[in-house]
Amino acid sequence: MKDNRTHHAHEHHHHPSPSEPKHAHPSGEHASHTGHDKHAGHTPEMFRDRFFVSLLLTLPILYFSEQLQDWFGYRAAQFPGSAWVNPVLGTILYFYGGLVFLKGALRELRARTPGMMTLIALGITAAYGYSLAVSLGLPGMPFYWELATLIDVMLLGHWLEMASVQAASRALEELSKLMPTTAHRIVGDRIEDVPVSALKEGDLILIRPGEQVPADGVVVEGASTMNEAFLTGESRPVPKEPGDEVIAGAVNGEGALKVRVTRTGEATTLSQILRLVQEAQASRSRFQALADRVAGWLFYIALTLGTLTFLVWLALGQDFNFALSLAVTVVVIACPHALGLAIPLVMVNATALAARHGILVRNREAFERAREIRFVAFDKTGTLTEGRFAVRAIYAEEFSEEEVLSLAAALEAFSEHPLAQAIVEAAEGRGLPRPEVRDFQAVPGKGVEGTLEGKRYRVGRPEWAEELGLRVSEALKRGLREAEGRGESVVALMDEERVLAYFALADRIRPSAKEAVQRLKAMGLTPVMITGDAEAVAKTVAQELGIQRYHARVLPQDKARIVRELKTQGPTAFVGDGINDAPALLEADLGIAIGAGTNVAIESADLVLVESDPLDVVRALLLARATYAKMVQNLFWATGYNAIALPLAAGVAYPWGIVLSPAVGALFMSLSTVIVALNAMLLRRVRLD
């Protein structure tokens, strides 16, 4: 049997009215909110397949390359047309393996943000165009093997990068799955099952115990409690009586309710949150990854230096072919293989290390931004607390705590109410015996009663004692005021004449929450708590955890607004677990979902913590800082050699007989690629605890 009570003030939710604007789906562009425009429409599988096919085409190119034949002292097999093997394979490689980069470059140039794609496209186009010209009779040395290895390494880099963070946002599908598909409509004296889409404003519907509410409405008949935690984050069940609002998606407790529909479809609170998620996804900033910015600078440097090299050597009286070969060498060398791997290799190692600590990285760019975070905003219920009740205090006068707890638990054992379960758990935790109960009865909206050891006892809401006119001692009244002042739920134990005890129950704080808050402060970050709970509850939890800034009674649609306000003061992370957290997770610079939460929160987040441990937030931020440092080091190693190689390739040391040939340039490149790979591996040694 179930009973229906919770001692707390009514919550009034503001629901956007049907007349408020409804936003259609933003265009498909936002569908993946990872800000990864350069990979629009690409999958890791596509890069993988192109990489392996390109690798197969590269092997004969390497075999027939004149430079490799000179270096390794062998002669490639000669047959009619063997001179055309490399031009033909090079052409196939350029258009098959390089197409992704050429298309990406077009997109970047249209958006006027040249980056990695443009730099790669420039390098492979210069290498291919020049090599083809040499094959057709221009004096010089072709670059087919540089072209092939560059395309291979870049495809490998992009494949690794996408495979390590494959995150398409399925939040919207998850949200719509929550909604029941049929409703029980009451017509006259019969009940008919109709699709939810057929419900109209003013319809009367029946909601049975344990069912989800199909549309927003007002209770007309019946009494029950609703679990609205998915929406409000409010951990305690909300009592519903005639005149109270119910929200689509909430789960009905123990009583059947007749409800008059007030809002359907797009106008329901859940649909409004859906819209907020869509808007936040669509407005996600297109954050250019660090490597893209470096690649953008290198693109301009390569173009400028290549052009200057060509013009200066022509002006100095050198012939056209010499000037052109140096210019092309400059452009090809400026596109470093290592740069394509610098960031992906760090990311692969970072995501592997993160996964070992139960941190899943879904959005790499947000992860890069994490080192700048100044504020960490936590949702309270389910994040800092467990979202489960525990007995915090027992106020009893003439009896011991053990005696009253044993009596209350005996009666509450028959109830499924969350507060009842917490009292039973407390008694079991102390190993107390439970006396036998006779004549048990659940009184809806009040509590339970029964006979124990020949006496009649009741357990339920404190108001029930008032209604029955029972005596309450001054000491117990003080206890009740204290518990209410802390915003706790209170359950009373009564006999026929008076109140014997009050049990104060509160949402249990996670064991590691306090340490997490202290460590965040030590890192120079400001923790902030945001909750839908009452002011008293929020204040109590904030004080226990040592959080100075908190916001109470926050409605779902306002969480994202508070995050937006915090962002004006500095980069902000948001840690949450409920559906109502989805818009705030998307709004934040870094959205962190606690794993025990709902699917939707996970889909909207940049990082997902598998364990529900607030300390993992600290670990994730430490890892983000270490990852960023490694990225900067790798970009230095990947591009640093350009500072020496580019002037040499441009012929600065030509008067002394030193010109950097593309072949030696390629060796330089290989060396920096090896350094970058080894440096990325060192990330695995970072200590997060």
XYZ file of C-alpha atoms in Angstrom:
689
model
C 0.000 0.000 0.000
C 1.130 3.554 -0.571
C 0.490 6.704 1.362
C 0.581 10.239 0.220
C 2.223 13.004 2.215
C 5.090 15.351 2.190
C 5.440 18.161 4.618
C 6.318 21.115 2.472
C 4.995 24.247 0.896
C 3.378 24.033 -2.532
C 5.621 24.680 -5.478
C 4.215 27.026 -8.090
C 5.785 26.579 -11.477
C 5.622 29.242 -14.102
C 4.740 27.651 -17.399
C 5.224 29.549 -20.611
C 1.790 30.218 -22.024
C 0.704 28.708 -25.330
C 0.848 32.159 -26.845
C 4.596 32.450 -26.238
C 6.582 31.945 -29.423
C 7.353 28.378 -30.358
C 10.585 27.821 -32.163
C 10.774 25.396 -35.002
C 13.725 23.055 -35.301
C 16.780 25.076 -36.075
C 18.280 23.990 -39.377
C 20.117 20.709 -39.495
C 23.455 22.462 -39.031
C 23.282 22.341 -35.272
C 22.487 18.707 -35.127
C 25.864 17.917 -33.715
C 26.698 20.639 -31.280
C 30.346 19.815 -31.107
C 31.219 22.903 -33.096
C 33.060 20.639 -35.514
C 32.188 22.375 -38.766
C 35.241 21.049 -40.568
C 33.897 17.530 -40.059
C 30.353 18.326 -41.172
C 28.875 15.127 -42.582
C 32.039 13.084 -41.932
C 32.296 9.907 -39.904
C 35.339 8.198 -38.371
C 34.596 5.236 -40.685
C 34.902 7.444 -43.790
C 38.347 8.699 -42.695
C 39.385 5.152 -41.752
C 38.390 3.670 -45.142
C 40.079 6.483 -47.090
C 43.205 6.129 -44.961
C 43.618 2.397 -45.689
C 42.891 2.740 -49.430
C 45.319 5.698 -49.637
C 47.943 3.707 -47.727
C 47.702 0.866 -50.297
C 48.105 3.380 -53.157
C 51.111 4.936 -51.357
C 53.208 1.730 -51.301
C 53.830 1.582 -55.093
C 54.419 5.374 -55.146
C 57.177 4.949 -52.532
C 58.638 2.007 -54.485
C 58.804 3.959 -57.788
C 59.992 7.237 -56.173
C 63.389 8.300 -57.604
C 64.494 9.820 -54.283
C 63.846 6.623 -52.333
C 65.634 4.600 -55.035
C 68.692 6.909 -54.610
C 68.576 6.758 -50.794
C 68.192 2.997 -50.497
C 70.293 2.113 -53.558
C 67.825 -0.037 -55.490
C 66.348 0.217 -59.001
C 62.587 -0.058 -59.469
C 61.322 -2.532 -62.071
C 61.075 -0.985 -65.572
C 58.260 -1.824 -67.984
C 56.422 0.059 -70.719
C 54.530 2.912 -68.973
C 56.287 2.443 -65.604
C 57.167 6.153 -65.665
C 53.420 6.879 -65.438
C 52.707 4.712 -62.356
C 53.332 7.592 -59.896
C 51.507 10.334 -61.879
C 48.428 8.081 -62.254
C 48.423 6.860 -58.614
C 49.248 10.403 -57.419
C 46.222 11.749 -59.316
C 43.921 9.072 -57.831
C 45.301 9.805 -54.332
C 44.913 13.575 -54.728
C 41.259 13.328 -55.730
C 40.277 10.329 -53.554
C 42.280 10.826 -50.349
C 42.558 14.595 -50.677
C 38.944 15.371 -51.584
C 37.889 15.683 -47.922
C 40.539 18.353 -47.369
C 39.763 20.213 -50.610
C 36.048 20.395 -49.711
C 36.915 21.389 -46.110
C 39.221 24.123 -47.410
C 36.417 25.531 -49.572
C 34.148 25.650 -46.493
C 36.843 27.355 -44.382
C 37.601 29.913 -47.090
C 33.893 30.688 -47.566
C 33.677 31.288 -43.796
C 36.916 33.338 -44.049
C 38.566 31.225 -41.356
C 41.389 29.307 -43.041
C 42.542 26.482 -40.778
C 43.870 22.941 -40.894
C 41.833 21.939 -43.989
C 43.040 24.956 -45.990
C 46.675 24.379 -45.008
C 46.531 20.682 -45.999
C 44.742 21.550 -49.268
C 47.427 24.124 -50.082
C 50.258 21.655 -49.369
C 48.810 18.745 -51.373
C 47.711 20.984 -54.277
C 51.180 22.562 -54.570
C 52.857 19.121 -54.379
C 50.454 17.535 -56.885
C 50.377 20.442 -59.365
C 54.158 20.764 -59.455
C 54.753 16.988 -59.672
C 52.286 16.655 -62.559
C 54.028 19.539 -64.362
C 57.389 17.751 -63.902
C 55.879 14.499 -65.259
C 54.660 16.468 -68.300
C 58.133 17.819 -69.031
C 58.953 20.675 -66.600
C 62.562 20.226 -65.410
C 62.672 19.338 -61.712
C 62.073 16.617 -59.122
C 58.451 15.446 -58.499
C 56.906 15.392 -54.993
C 54.646 12.333 -55.371
C 55.823 10.542 -52.251
C 55.534 13.705 -50.122
C 52.000 14.145 -51.528
C 51.092 10.539 -50.658
C 52.535 10.516 -47.119
C 51.012 13.919 -46.333
C 47.522 12.723 -47.347
C 47.980 9.449 -45.397
C 49.147 11.132 -42.189
C 46.381 13.759 -42.315
C 43.672 11.119 -42.916
C 45.071 9.098 -40.005
C 45.069 12.197 -37.775
C 41.457 13.066 -38.573
C 40.345 9.458 -38.141
C 41.988 9.236 -34.678
C 40.564 12.592 -33.667
C 36.976 11.782 -34.644
C 37.022 8.227 -33.325
C 38.239 9.413 -29.907
C 35.372 11.891 -29.560
C 32.368 10.677 -31.511
C 29.464 12.615 -30.115
C 26.350 13.190 -32.122
C 23.782 14.896 -29.973
C 20.777 12.678 -29.425
C 19.361 14.777 -26.595
C 16.225 15.730 -28.477
C 15.257 12.143 -29.289
C 15.847 11.197 -25.643
C 13.566 14.009 -24.447
C 10.712 13.104 -26.742
C 10.987 9.418 -25.702
C 9.931 10.471 -22.202
C 6.429 11.310 -23.276
C 3.715 8.663 -22.980
C 2.058 7.976 -26.362
C -1.503 7.281 -25.180
C -3.835 8.889 -22.652
C -7.057 7.713 -20.909
C -9.684 10.287 -21.878
C -12.910 10.372 -19.837
C -15.995 10.861 -22.000
C -19.248 10.802 -20.001
C -19.068 7.630 -17.897
C -16.631 5.701 -20.103
C -12.844 5.839 -20.490
C -11.256 5.697 -23.958
C -7.558 5.337 -24.814
C -6.518 7.994 -27.333
C -3.141 9.080 -28.779
C -1.664 11.976 -26.794
C -1.633 14.037 -30.009
C -5.449 13.844 -30.057
C -5.795 15.556 -26.637
C -7.268 19.053 -26.648
C -7.339 21.803 -24.047
C -10.245 21.167 -21.671
C -10.250 17.338 -22.063
C -10.685 15.319 -18.856
C -8.115 12.512 -18.475
C -7.466 9.757 -15.932
C -3.930 9.197 -14.632
C -3.521 5.853 -12.872
C -0.937 5.163 -10.135
C 2.614 4.848 -11.522
C 1.733 6.326 -14.935
C 3.342 9.303 -16.626
C 1.334 12.463 -17.140
C 0.598 12.876 -20.893
C -0.137 16.634 -20.902
C 0.008 19.649 -18.567
C -3.194 20.077 -16.595
C -4.995 20.783 -13.322
C -6.185 18.113 -10.852
C -9.994 17.959 -10.695
C -10.436 14.909 -8.469
C -8.254 12.593 -6.341
C -5.099 12.949 -4.234
C -1.607 11.626 -4.932
C 2.060 12.609 -4.991
C 4.041 13.273 -8.163
C 7.695 12.739 -8.870
C 8.691 15.876 -10.802
C 12.400 15.479 -10.130
C 13.071 15.030 -13.865
C 11.907 18.590 -14.409
C 12.311 20.631 -11.248
C 15.160 18.668 -9.671
C 13.023 18.776 -6.493
C 13.920 15.581 -4.638
C 10.808 15.228 -2.542
C 7.495 13.971 -3.972
C 5.082 16.848 -4.578
C 1.556 16.338 -3.150
C -1.271 16.857 -5.665
C -4.835 17.713 -4.694
C -7.732 19.246 -6.637
C -6.619 22.626 -8.037
C -2.896 21.717 -8.280
C -1.002 21.776 -11.563
C 0.540 18.615 -13.048
C 3.316 18.596 -15.647
C 3.616 16.345 -18.718
C 6.310 13.725 -18.142
C 5.963 13.659 -14.326
C 5.355 10.228 -12.759
C 2.201 9.762 -10.691
C 2.532 8.173 -7.242
C 0.018 6.085 -5.354
C -3.355 7.724 -6.086
C -5.508 7.895 -9.248
C -6.149 11.442 -10.481
C -8.653 13.029 -12.830
C -6.979 15.922 -14.622
C -8.325 18.730 -16.853
C -5.855 19.317 -19.753
C -4.539 22.920 -19.910
C -1.655 22.620 -22.379
C -0.833 20.049 -25.051
C 1.913 19.384 -27.580
C 4.292 22.284 -28.210
C 2.950 24.326 -25.301
C 3.742 21.832 -22.515
C 6.558 22.614 -20.103
C 8.549 19.630 -21.415
C 8.262 20.925 -25.012
C 9.446 24.347 -23.842
C 12.554 22.713 -22.345
C 13.017 20.812 -25.610
C 12.987 24.163 -27.385
C 15.582 25.571 -24.957
C 17.848 22.590 -25.694
C 17.451 23.170 -29.457
C 18.225 26.867 -29.135
C 21.270 26.271 -26.967
C 22.551 23.684 -29.469
C 22.022 25.971 -32.421
C 23.731 28.936 -30.762
C 26.805 26.970 -29.646
C 29.815 29.044 -30.614
C 31.936 27.743 -33.473
C 35.066 27.465 -31.389
C 38.074 26.990 -33.657
C 40.334 24.343 -32.216
C 43.829 25.379 -31.266
C 45.472 23.427 -34.095
C 43.163 25.142 -36.583
C 44.338 28.542 -35.410
C 47.991 27.546 -35.759
C 47.230 26.012 -39.174
C 45.539 29.262 -40.193
C 48.682 31.257 -39.371
C 50.857 28.710 -41.191
C 48.588 28.983 -44.253
C 49.245 32.730 -44.488
C 52.977 32.231 -43.784
C 53.253 29.518 -46.476
C 51.437 31.599 -49.103
C 53.413 34.755 -48.332
C 56.801 33.055 -48.072
C 56.203 30.873 -51.154
C 55.243 33.894 -53.251
C 58.163 35.965 -51.904
C 60.631 33.133 -52.579
C 59.453 32.844 -56.184
C 59.523 36.610 -56.837
C 62.852 37.287 -55.066
C 64.728 34.521 -56.944
C 63.267 35.700 -60.263
C 64.325 39.263 -59.400
C 67.833 38.003 -58.580
C 68.072 36.608 -62.099
C 67.543 32.888 -61.375
C 65.596 30.905 -63.949
C 61.860 30.218 -63.643
C 62.233 26.495 -62.850
C 64.654 27.079 -59.954
C 62.438 29.806 -58.433
C 59.322 27.639 -58.823
C 60.904 24.520 -57.284
C 62.017 26.513 -54.206
C 58.586 28.157 -53.868
C 56.808 24.783 -54.031
C 59.278 23.276 -51.525
C 58.466 26.134 -49.108
C 54.716 25.559 -49.444
C 54.989 21.757 -49.025
C 57.317 21.989 -46.010
C 55.058 24.579 -44.350
C 52.347 21.921 -44.132
C 53.832 19.742 -41.383
C 52.770 16.114 -40.991
C 53.249 16.447 -37.245
C 50.654 19.218 -37.031
C 47.981 16.807 -38.271
C 48.841 14.458 -35.393
C 49.859 16.965 -32.680
C 46.356 17.458 -31.264
C 44.677 14.115 -32.180
C 47.424 12.075 -30.478
C 47.132 14.150 -27.292
C 43.344 13.778 -27.444
C 43.529 9.998 -27.920
C 45.797 9.717 -24.874
C 43.719 12.203 -22.855
C 40.438 10.413 -23.618
C 42.020 7.050 -22.751
C 43.324 8.423 -19.438
C 39.966 10.094 -18.779
C 38.079 6.863 -19.498
C 40.302 5.012 -17.011
C 39.124 7.529 -14.389
C 35.476 7.244 -15.470
C 35.424 10.552 -17.389
C 34.006 10.351 -20.927
C 34.952 13.217 -23.259
C 32.162 13.948 -25.747
C 33.270 17.339 -27.051
C 36.951 17.932 -27.505
C 36.769 21.696 -28.054
C 34.918 22.238 -24.778
C 37.531 20.010 -23.128
C 40.278 22.314 -24.485
C 38.370 25.300 -23.056
C 38.098 23.652 -19.630
C 41.473 25.027 -18.472
C 40.006 28.576 -18.560
C 37.069 27.745 -16.255
C 36.586 30.202 -13.350
C 33.143 29.176 -12.029
C 31.821 25.661 -11.407
C 28.035 25.685 -10.999
C 26.514 22.546 -9.470
C 22.930 21.374 -9.609
C 22.169 20.256 -6.025
C 19.858 17.243 -6.237
C 21.596 14.101 -7.473
C 24.901 15.916 -7.987
C 26.069 17.256 -4.623
C 23.416 15.151 -2.878
C 22.298 11.594 -3.617
C 18.665 12.482 -4.334
C 17.718 9.983 -1.570
C 16.338 10.809 1.858
C 18.076 9.957 5.105
C 17.048 10.586 8.725
C 19.166 13.546 9.865
C 17.729 14.030 13.363
C 15.204 12.456 15.743
C 13.426 14.740 18.208
C 11.972 12.641 21.061
C 11.300 13.511 24.710
C 10.224 10.669 26.951
C 11.421 7.802 24.766
C 14.879 6.934 23.437
C 15.665 7.461 19.745
C 15.872 3.670 19.303
C 12.369 3.095 20.761
C 10.595 5.683 18.590
C 12.556 4.680 15.473
C 11.638 1.017 16.007
C 7.894 1.860 16.347
C 7.869 4.191 13.314
C 9.807 1.734 11.119
C 7.364 -1.090 11.959
C 4.474 0.964 10.513
C 6.462 2.537 7.647
C 7.616 -0.893 6.434
C 4.194 -1.263 4.759
C 4.484 2.053 2.869
C 6.289 2.739 -0.390
C 6.689 6.460 0.249
C 10.354 7.673 -0.048
C 10.241 9.186 3.476
C 8.888 5.902 4.859
C 11.695 3.964 3.181
C 14.284 6.316 4.693
C 12.911 5.669 8.216
C 12.970 1.894 7.628
C 16.588 2.137 6.353
C 17.588 4.140 9.447
C 16.142 1.462 11.755
C 17.825 -1.320 9.776
C 21.112 0.618 9.860
C 20.952 0.558 13.679
C 19.890 -3.110 13.709
C 16.598 -2.414 15.561
C 13.843 -5.049 15.909
C 10.419 -4.247 14.390
C 7.363 -5.067 16.567
C 4.451 -6.850 14.879
C 1.748 -4.608 13.354
C -2.003 -5.384 13.461
C -4.926 -3.573 11.777
C -2.627 -1.615 9.442
C -4.290 1.174 7.490
C -2.973 3.784 5.006
C -4.740 7.137 5.189
C -4.270 8.917 1.810
C -2.698 12.356 2.135
C -1.998 11.859 5.860
C 0.117 8.787 6.646
C -0.305 5.296 8.101
C -1.700 3.829 11.319
C -1.749 0.476 13.058
C -1.748 -1.354 16.398
C 1.597 -2.222 18.000
C 1.814 -4.182 21.270
C -1.865 -3.408 21.949
C -1.576 0.377 21.390
C -2.724 2.465 18.395
C 0.048 4.508 16.701
C 0.113 6.829 13.700
C 3.033 7.965 11.512
C 2.550 10.804 9.052
C 2.548 14.518 8.315
C 2.803 16.891 11.331
C -0.432 18.564 10.122
C -2.259 15.310 10.807
C -1.460 15.685 14.520
C -2.914 19.220 14.448
C -6.094 17.971 12.731
C -6.465 15.270 15.398
C -5.884 17.876 18.143
C -2.985 15.945 19.710
C -0.692 17.427 22.392
C 2.822 18.562 21.405
C 5.428 19.418 24.059
C 7.465 22.654 23.829
C 10.702 20.734 23.237
C 9.170 18.913 20.254
C 7.742 22.173 18.876
C 11.277 23.633 18.974
C 12.570 20.568 17.124
C 9.872 20.945 14.482
C 10.723 24.652 13.993
C 14.434 23.837 13.684
C 13.818 21.130 11.072
C 11.448 23.360 9.110
C 13.998 26.185 9.313
C 16.497 23.867 7.643
C 13.928 23.072 4.953
C 13.748 19.412 5.959
C 10.831 17.023 5.523
C 9.319 16.095 8.880
C 7.440 12.914 9.852
C 5.576 12.659 13.175
C 5.071 9.559 15.371
C 1.846 9.804 17.441
C -0.208 7.717 19.831
C -3.870 8.395 20.686
C -3.104 11.481 22.835
C 0.117 13.207 21.801
C 3.069 13.458 19.425
C 5.868 11.173 20.649
C 8.609 12.132 18.198
C 9.507 14.049 15.051
C 11.874 12.639 12.421
C 13.728 15.245 10.325
C 14.685 13.892 6.903
C 16.976 15.504 4.364
C 18.507 14.667 1.016
C 21.772 12.836 1.755
C 24.933 14.803 0.844
C 27.446 12.784 -1.201
C 30.491 11.802 0.910
C 33.024 13.359 -1.500
C 31.091 16.600 -2.198
C 32.788 18.593 0.573
C 36.300 17.579 -0.497
C 35.457 18.370 -4.128
C 34.343 21.897 -3.160
C 37.529 22.454 -1.105
C 39.775 21.238 -3.929
C 38.016 23.438 -6.487
C 38.606 26.439 -4.216
C 42.280 25.423 -3.881
C 42.507 25.454 -7.705
C 41.304 29.061 -7.667
C 37.773 28.264 -8.864
C 34.484 29.525 -7.419
C 31.865 26.827 -6.701
C 28.220 27.919 -7.135
C 25.120 25.876 -6.244
C 21.882 26.092 -8.245
C 18.763 24.256 -7.066
C 15.006 24.094 -7.474
C 14.752 23.425 -3.710
C 13.535 25.922 -1.127
C 15.831 28.640 0.270
C 16.153 26.888 3.656
C 17.275 23.586 2.074
C 19.728 25.340 -0.240
C 21.224 27.395 2.592
C 21.698 24.301 4.814
C 23.450 22.292 2.077
C 25.589 25.264 0.966
C 26.755 25.873 4.567
C 27.609 22.205 5.115
C 29.670 22.121 1.899
C 31.325 25.514 2.337
C 29.736 27.077 -0.775
C 29.251 30.838 -0.456
C 27.245 31.479 -3.635
C 23.974 29.654 -4.195
C 20.650 30.182 -6.001
C 17.470 28.565 -4.586
C 13.987 28.003 -6.022
C 15.382 28.126 -9.554
C 12.941 27.007 -12.247
C 14.312 24.829 -15.081
C 14.122 27.585 -17.665
C 16.085 29.909 -15.325
C 19.091 27.590 -14.804
C 20.451 28.407 -18.257
C 19.885 32.127 -17.536
C 21.937 31.944 -14.307
C 24.729 30.134 -16.195
C 24.597 32.887 -18.839
C 24.965 35.532 -16.089
C 27.941 33.668 -14.569
C 29.555 33.520 -18.032
C 29.655 37.321 -18.124
C 31.964 37.150 -15.074
C 34.181 34.354 -16.430
C 34.189 30.959 -18.178
C 31.688 28.674 -16.440
C 31.273 24.913 -16.065
C 27.909 23.418 -15.112
C 27.531 20.034 -13.404
C 24.071 18.456 -13.536
C 22.137 15.238 -13.915
C 18.465 15.926 -14.701
C 16.504 16.730 -17.864
C 15.912 20.202 -16.588
C 19.714 20.591 -16.598
C 20.026 19.999 -20.360
C 19.685 23.679 -21.423
C 22.158 24.787 -18.716
C 24.643 22.049 -19.703
C 24.530 23.302 -23.288
C 24.710 26.967 -22.265
C 27.813 26.476 -20.097
C 31.330 26.723 -21.545
C 31.793 23.201 -20.207
C 28.791 20.940 -19.519
C 29.491 18.027 -17.154
C 26.837 15.340 -16.640
C 26.916 13.046 -13.608
C 26.499 9.491 -14.860
C 23.671 8.334 -12.627
C 21.468 11.042 -14.137
C 19.122 10.896 -17.109
C 20.141 10.051 -20.667
C 19.237 13.512 -21.850
C 21.617 15.261 -19.501
C 24.354 12.938 -20.743
C 23.554 13.716 -24.382
C 23.705 17.471 -23.739
C 27.023 17.354 -21.892
C 30.615 17.822 -23.074
C 31.978 15.518 -20.365
C 30.172 12.621 -18.707
C 31.249 11.329 -15.273
C 30.497 7.592 -15.154
C 30.606 7.470 -11.348
C 28.396 9.940 -9.525
C 31.398 11.331 -7.677
C 31.786 15.140 -7.460
C 35.558 14.614 -7.056
C 35.629 13.498 -10.698
C 34.809 17.111 -11.610
C 38.147 18.096 -10.023
C 39.940 15.259 -11.835
C 38.384 16.253 -15.159
C 39.522 19.883 -14.776
C 43.049 18.790 -13.765
C 43.208 16.504 -16.792
C 41.967 19.324 -19.052
C 44.775 21.595 -17.815
C 47.416 18.875 -18.344
C 45.998 18.092 -21.807
C 46.130 21.719 -22.872
C 49.760 22.024 -21.756
C 50.655 18.922 -23.812
C 48.828 20.365 -26.852
C 50.838 23.583 -26.660
C 54.098 21.599 -26.351
C 53.124 19.454 -29.339
C 52.204 22.444 -31.468
C 55.635 23.879 -30.648
C 57.396 20.650 -31.722
C 55.172 20.282 -34.793
C 55.736 23.820 -36.058
C 59.000 24.819 -34.377
C 61.118 23.138 -37.026
C 59.431 25.433 -39.597
C 61.339 28.349 -38.100
C 64.568 26.705 -39.332
C 63.315 24.695 -42.320
C 61.302 27.405 -44.106
C 64.150 29.982 -44.443
C 66.486 27.180 -45.621
C 63.901 25.910 -48.129
C 63.432 29.491 -49.375
C 67.159 29.527 -50.204
C 68.422 31.951 -47.546
C 71.664 29.924 -47.258
C 71.973 29.372 -51.039
C 75.024 31.672 -51.343
C 76.857 29.183 -49.070
C 75.684 26.258 -51.188
C 73.004 25.130 -48.691
C 69.484 24.590 -50.026
C 66.995 22.435 -48.123
C 65.695 19.851 -50.577
C 62.136 18.566 -50.113
C 63.613 15.161 -49.239
C 65.633 16.525 -46.284
C 62.618 18.638 -45.327
C 60.596 15.415 -45.228
C 63.158 13.866 -42.853
C 62.826 16.886 -40.570
C 59.073 16.364 -40.687
C 59.363 12.694 -39.757
C 61.558 13.576 -36.796
C 59.091 16.144 -35.444
C 56.262 13.602 -35.947
C 58.122 11.064 -33.774
C 58.776 13.687 -31.051
C 55.097 14.700 -31.083
C 53.951 11.072 -30.752
C 56.302 10.357 -27.831
C 55.349 13.600 -26.049
C 51.643 12.736 -26.362
C 52.321 9.346 -24.732
C 53.794 11.114 -21.674
C 50.315 12.440 -20.844
C 49.442 8.972 -19.495
C 51.773 9.602 -16.555
C 49.746 12.548 -15.211
C 48.532 12.057 -11.618
C 44.908 13.085 -11.136
C 44.550 12.252 -7.427
